Each structure stands twice: as C-alpha cells, then as structure tokens.
CSV table of C-alpha atoms and ligand atoms in Angstrom, one decimal:
chain,number,residue,atom,x,y,z
A,25,UNK,CA,10.0,-19.0,5.8
A,26,UNK,CA,7.4,-20.3,3.2
A,27,UNK,CA,8.5,-20.3,-0.5
A,28,UNK,CA,7.0,-21.5,-3.8
A,29,UNK,CA,9.7,-23.3,-6.0
A,30,UNK,CA,7.7,-22.2,-9.0
A,31,UNK,CA,7.5,-18.5,-8.1
A,32,UNK,CA,9.8,-16.0,-9.8
A,33,UNK,CA,10.1,-13.6,-7.1
A,34,UNK,CA,11.2,-16.5,-4.6
A,35,UNK,CA,13.7,-17.3,-7.2
A,36,UNK,CA,14.8,-13.6,-7.3
A,37,UNK,CA,14.9,-13.8,-3.5
A,38,UNK,CA,17.0,-16.9,-3.4
A,39,UNK,CA,19.5,-15.6,-6.2
A,40,UNK,CA,18.3,-18.5,-8.5
A,41,UNK,CA,17.5,-15.7,-11.2
A,42,UNK,CA,19.2,-12.5,-11.8
A,43,UNK,CA,17.5,-9.0,-10.6
A,44,UNK,CA,19.0,-5.6,-10.4
A,45,UNK,CA,18.7,-5.4,-6.7
A,46,UNK,CA,18.6,-2.1,-5.2
A,47,UNK,CA,18.0,-3.0,-1.5
A,48,UNK,CA,18.1,-5.9,0.8
A,49,UNK,CA,17.6,-6.8,4.5
A,50,UNK,CA,16.5,-9.7,6.5
A,51,UNK,CA,12.8,-9.3,5.5
A,52,UNK,CA,12.4,-7.8,2.0
A,53,UNK,CA,14.4,-7.1,-1.1
A,54,UNK,CA,13.9,-4.3,-3.8
A,55,UNK,CA,15.0,-4.8,-7.4
A,56,UNK,CA,14.3,-2.9,-10.9
A,57,UNK,CA,11.1,-3.9,-12.7
A,58,UNK,CA,12.0,-5.8,-15.8
A,59,UNK,CA,9.6,-3.8,-18.0
A,60,UNK,CA,9.8,-0.4,-16.4
A,61,UNK,CA,6.7,1.7,-17.0
A,62,UNK,CA,8.3,4.8,-15.5
A,63,UNK,CA,11.8,6.1,-15.4
A,64,UNK,CA,12.2,4.7,-11.7
A,65,UNK,CA,10.0,1.5,-11.2
A,66,UNK,CA,11.1,-0.7,-8.3
A,67,UNK,CA,9.5,-3.7,-7.1
A,68,UNK,CA,9.6,-4.3,-3.2
A,69,UNK,CA,8.8,-7.9,-2.2
A,70,UNK,CA,8.7,-9.7,1.3
A,71,UNK,CA,11.3,-12.4,1.3
A,72,UNK,CA,8.4,-14.8,2.5
A,73,UNK,CA,6.1,-16.0,-0.3
A,74,UNK,CA,2.9,-14.2,0.5
A,75,UNK,CA,0.5,-14.7,-2.3
A,76,UNK,CA,-1.4,-11.3,-2.1
A,77,UNK,CA,-2.8,-8.9,0.3
A,78,UNK,CA,-5.6,-11.4,0.6
A,79,UNK,CA,-3.2,-13.6,2.5
A,80,UNK,CA,-1.7,-11.2,4.9
A,81,UNK,CA,-1.9,-12.1,8.5
A,82,UNK,CA,-0.7,-11.2,12.0
A,83,UNK,CA,2.5,-13.3,11.3
A,84,UNK,CA,3.7,-11.1,8.4
A,85,UNK,CA,3.5,-7.7,10.5
A,86,UNK,CA,7.2,-7.0,10.3
A,87,UNK,CA,7.7,-8.0,6.7
A,88,UNK,CA,4.6,-6.0,5.7
A,89,UNK,CA,5.8,-2.8,7.7
A,90,UNK,CA,9.3,-3.3,6.4
A,91,UNK,CA,8.0,-2.8,2.7
A,92,UNK,CA,7.3,0.9,3.6
A,93,UNK,CA,10.8,1.4,5.5
A,94,UNK,CA,12.4,0.0,2.4
A,95,UNK,CA,10.2,2.1,-0.1
A,96,UNK,CA,11.4,5.3,1.7
A,97,UNK,CA,15.1,4.0,1.4
A,98,UNK,CA,14.5,3.3,-2.2
A,99,UNK,CA,12.9,6.6,-2.8
A,100,UNK,CA,15.8,8.4,-1.3
A,101,UNK,CA,18.6,6.2,-3.1
A,102,UNK,CA,16.8,6.5,-6.6
A,103,UNK,CA,16.5,10.4,-6.3
A,104,UNK,CA,12.4,10.5,-6.2
A,105,UNK,CA,12.0,11.2,-2.6
A,106,UNK,CA,11.5,14.9,-2.8
A,107,UNK,CA,9.7,15.0,-6.3
A,108,UNK,CA,7.2,12.4,-5.5
A,109,UNK,CA,6.3,8.8,-6.1
A,110,UNK,CA,3.6,6.2,-6.1
A,111,UNK,CA,3.5,2.9,-4.1
A,112,UNK,CA,1.2,0.4,-5.8
A,113,UNK,CA,0.0,-3.2,-4.5
A,114,UNK,CA,-2.0,-5.1,-7.2
A,115,UNK,CA,-4.1,-7.7,-5.8
A,116,UNK,CA,-6.1,-10.1,-7.9
A,117,UNK,CA,-7.8,-10.0,-11.2
A,118,UNK,CA,-9.2,-6.5,-11.2
A,119,UNK,CA,-6.1,-5.1,-10.3
A,120,UNK,CA,-4.1,-7.2,-13.1
A,121,UNK,CA,-1.8,-8.9,-10.5
A,122,UNK,CA,0.5,-10.9,-12.7
A,123,UNK,CA,3.1,-12.4,-10.4
A,124,UNK,CA,1.3,-14.3,-7.4
A,125,UNK,CA,4.0,-13.3,-4.9
A,126,UNK,CA,2.9,-10.0,-3.1
A,127,UNK,CA,4.9,-6.8,-4.2
A,128,UNK,CA,5.0,-3.3,-3.9
A,129,UNK,CA,5.7,-1.2,-7.1
A,130,UNK,CA,7.4,2.2,-6.4
A,131,UNK,CA,6.8,4.5,-9.5
A,132,UNK,CA,8.7,7.7,-9.9
A,133,UNK,CA,10.9,10.2,-12.2
A,134,UNK,CA,7.9,11.8,-13.9
A,135,UNK,CA,4.3,13.1,-13.2
A,136,UNK,CA,2.3,9.9,-12.8
A,137,UNK,CA,-1.0,10.9,-13.9
A,138,UNK,CA,-4.3,10.1,-12.5
A,139,UNK,CA,-4.6,7.3,-9.6
A,140,UNK,CA,-6.9,5.0,-11.4
A,141,UNK,CA,-8.4,4.6,-14.8
A,142,UNK,CA,-11.5,7.0,-15.0
A,143,UNK,CA,-14.8,5.2,-15.3
B,781,5GP,P1,1.9,-7.1,-11.2
B,781,5GP,O1,1.2,-6.8,-12.4
B,781,5GP,O2,1.9,-8.3,-10.6
B,781,5GP,O3,1.6,-6.0,-10.1
B,781,5GP,O4,3.3,-6.8,-11.4
B,781,5GP,C1,4.1,-7.7,-11.8
B,781,5GP,C2,5.8,-7.1,-12.3
B,781,5GP,O5,6.6,-7.9,-12.1
B,781,5GP,C3,5.4,-6.3,-13.5
B,781,5GP,O6,5.7,-5.1,-13.8
B,781,5GP,C4,6.5,-7.1,-14.2
B,781,5GP,O7,7.2,-6.4,-15.4
B,781,5GP,C5,7.4,-7.6,-13.4
B,781,5GP,N1,8.2,-8.8,-13.4
B,781,5GP,C6,7.7,-10.1,-14.0
B,781,5GP,N2,8.8,-10.9,-14.0
B,781,5GP,C7,9.7,-10.3,-13.7
B,781,5GP,C8,11.2,-10.8,-13.5
B,781,5GP,O8,11.5,-12.0,-13.5
B,781,5GP,N3,12.0,-10.1,-13.0
B,781,5GP,C9,11.5,-8.7,-12.8
B,781,5GP,N4,12.7,-7.8,-12.4
B,781,5GP,N5,10.5,-8.2,-12.7
B,781,5GP,C10,9.8,-9.0,-13.3
B,782,ZN,ZN1,7.2,-16.3,-4.0
C-alpha cells in the first residue's frame, strides 16, 4: 500500500501522530479534524496515500467506495444522520486543498449554509 513518509495523514494512519479516531477498517480511517469548522467535523481518509481525486484509478475502487460506507457509519455514530450533513472533497488550489492525501470532510451539527461561495 503506497505511503508518503512526509504526509501527515499517512502518519495518522500509521499511528505515528495522534488523532481522535472515530472509525477504522482495513481500507479507511476517520478522525476528528484538528480545527473543526462545525460542531461535527470528521475527516475520512483512505489508508493508502492517494494525493487527490486527480490520482484516483480503478485500483482505488474499493477504498474510494469505502469512504462513503464509513461516512454513513460516522454520520450515525456522531448523531447527524437524521439532521443532515455535508460530505466534501477539496481538490487542488481553487478548492483550497491543504493536505495532499485525499480526504473526505463530514460536516454537521448545524445548518451548513450555501454549498459554495456565491459568485
Ligand atoms: P483540506 O483543506 O486539505 O481539504 O483539509 C485539510 C484538513 O485537515 C483541515 O480541515 C485541517 O484542519 C485538517 N488537518 C490538518 N492537519 C491535521 C492533523 O494533524 N490532524 C487532524 N486531525 N487534522 C488535521
Ligand atoms: Zn498520505
């Protein structure tokens, strides 16, 4: 499984730096964002180092699918499944991607406002 020794999320996956994990299976791990923007703000990441959606291939099919399965379970366990939540994947500069290891944000716990910044 590909990993980048300098990647903060690879280090979290490997347990080399701490994170408040809320879900883990053989393909993905989910943990609280260190700087939560909403009452519930969880990051769901593939264990394999995939830089961004630009790098997704058929080889990542299971891991990418599992992100949604994990998101559903995290939504239930954090209590936002019924009130609603937003799943977001930032890719590249215009989206403001900061960590170059593909990740899905799960935001919830309050009304989330417009989907994108108005033009
Ligand atoms: P992006 O802007 O790349 O979509 O989001 C990266 C997210 O990772 C940000 O919300 C940021 O707060 C979070 N983050 C960055 N470093 C760490 C870390 O070391 N631990 C945790 N739990 N979250 C982090
Ligand atoms: Zn990584």
